[in-house]
Amino acid sequence: MAKTKQTARPNEGAEQVALDAKTLKLLQGFDTPTICNALEIITPERRLYGYTVEPLSCIYPDLPPMVGYARTCTIRSVEPSQRSPAADRETRVNWYRYVDEGGPKPSIVVMQDIDGARAGYGSFWGEVNSHVHRGLGALGVITNGCIRDVPMNAKGFQMLAGSVKPSHAHVHVVDMAVAVSVSGMSVRSGDLIHADMHGAVVIPHQAAGQIANAVKLLTRREAVIIGASKRKGFNWQVLREALQEASDIH
C-alpha cells in the first residue's frame, strides 16, 4: 500500500483518535453551515480555510449530512496510466484495501482529479464503485472529478462532484493516502469530514467535542434576532437592540 504523505496544517499535527459513535451521530445532526459557524467560535483562525469554496454539485441533496474519516487519493482520466494492466489492477486493489483498512470507519472518500483544466473528463464513480465503497464502509465521495450512473448508484451513498459525465475514459488512481485539495478544501488521510448539500468542512479532531456547546450558544444568539424580527413594530432600532442583546450572550 502507498505510504501516507501528509502536509501539516497549523495546530493540527497531533495524532488523530477515532471519535465514539455517539459524538459522530451528534455531529451528523447538524448541517454543514452550522458546523462552520461553530468552528468560527471554537477555532477562529480557521475562518478562511478548511472547507469547500468552489462549486460542487450535490447529487443526492435529500440525503442527511455525512460524517466520517477521509480516505484520500488523486486520479487522472485523460490519458492511460502508463502502467501494465497487472500493475493497474494491483493499484486498484491497494486502493480498496486502503479504503477498507486505512483508518477508522465510517469513511468518506476525498478524491482529487489532477487533470487540471480537464478534470472530470472521465468518471471513477458509478454504479459499481459506489456499491463497492459503500460495502467497504464509505458514506460517500467528495471530488472535483465527475460521477455517472445517477439512478443506479448505491442507495444512501452521497456524492459531491465537480460534474456529471457519461464515460470513465482512462480513469485511474495515481496515488493514495496523500494530502489533497478538492474545491479549495485541503484534506489529509484520516481527517474528520462533515458534508451535506452545501459542501464539506474538515473538523479538527480536538474541536469535535466542543461543537454541540458552540451550536447551543449560536442558537441562543440567533433566537434573539429572529424573535425580534417576528414582533410587531420591528424596525432597524429594534434590530439594533436585538443585536446588542445577542452579543451579550456567552
PDB file of C-alpha atoms in Angstrom, residues 9 14 39 41 45 62 81 90 97 117 120 122 127-128 135 145 159 170 175 182 192 199 208 232:
ATOM      1  CA  ARG A   9      -1.525  22.490   8.929  1.00  0.00           C
ATOM      2  CA  ALA A  14      -1.372  15.700  16.680  1.00  0.00           C
ATOM      3  CA  LEU A  39     -15.860  26.285  14.203  1.00  0.00           C
ATOM      4  CA  ILE A  41     -16.208  30.210  17.618  1.00  0.00           C
ATOM      5  CA  GLU A  45      -8.098  31.034  12.977  1.00  0.00           C
ATOM      6  CA  ASP A  62     -32.128  14.754   0.168  1.00  0.00           C
ATOM      7  CA  SER A  81      -1.729   5.328 -16.604  1.00  0.00           C
ATOM      8  CA  GLU A  90      -2.809  -4.118  -8.212  1.00  0.00           C
ATOM      9  CA  ARG A  97      -7.521  -2.199   0.767  1.00  0.00           C
ATOM     10  CA  ALA A 117      -8.493  22.176 -16.784  1.00  0.00           C
ATOM     11  CA  GLY A 120     -13.699  15.385 -14.691  1.00  0.00           C
ATOM     12  CA  GLY A 122     -13.752  10.534 -17.098  1.00  0.00           C
ATOM     13  CA  GLU A 127     -22.916   2.003 -10.037  1.00  0.00           C
ATOM     14  CA  VAL A 128     -20.101  -0.463  -9.362  1.00  0.00           C
ATOM     15  CA  GLY A 135     -19.645  -2.096   1.198  1.00  0.00           C
ATOM     16  CA  GLY A 145     -13.931  14.984 -10.810  1.00  0.00           C
ATOM     17  CA  MET A 159     -21.718  12.268  -3.996  1.00  0.00           C
ATOM     18  CA  HIS A 170      -8.844   6.271 -18.875  1.00  0.00           C
ATOM     19  CA  ASP A 175      -1.612   7.999  -5.566  1.00  0.00           C
ATOM     20  CA  VAL A 182     -10.780  19.493  -3.535  1.00  0.00           C
ATOM     21  CA  LEU A 192     -12.702  14.143  10.113  1.00  0.00           C
ATOM     22  CA  GLY A 199     -20.400  21.392   0.709  1.00  0.00           C
ATOM     23  CA  ALA A 208     -15.229  17.872  17.623  1.00  0.00           C
ATOM     24  CA  LYS A 232     -44.990  43.739  15.634  1.00  0.00           C
TER      25      LYS A 232
END
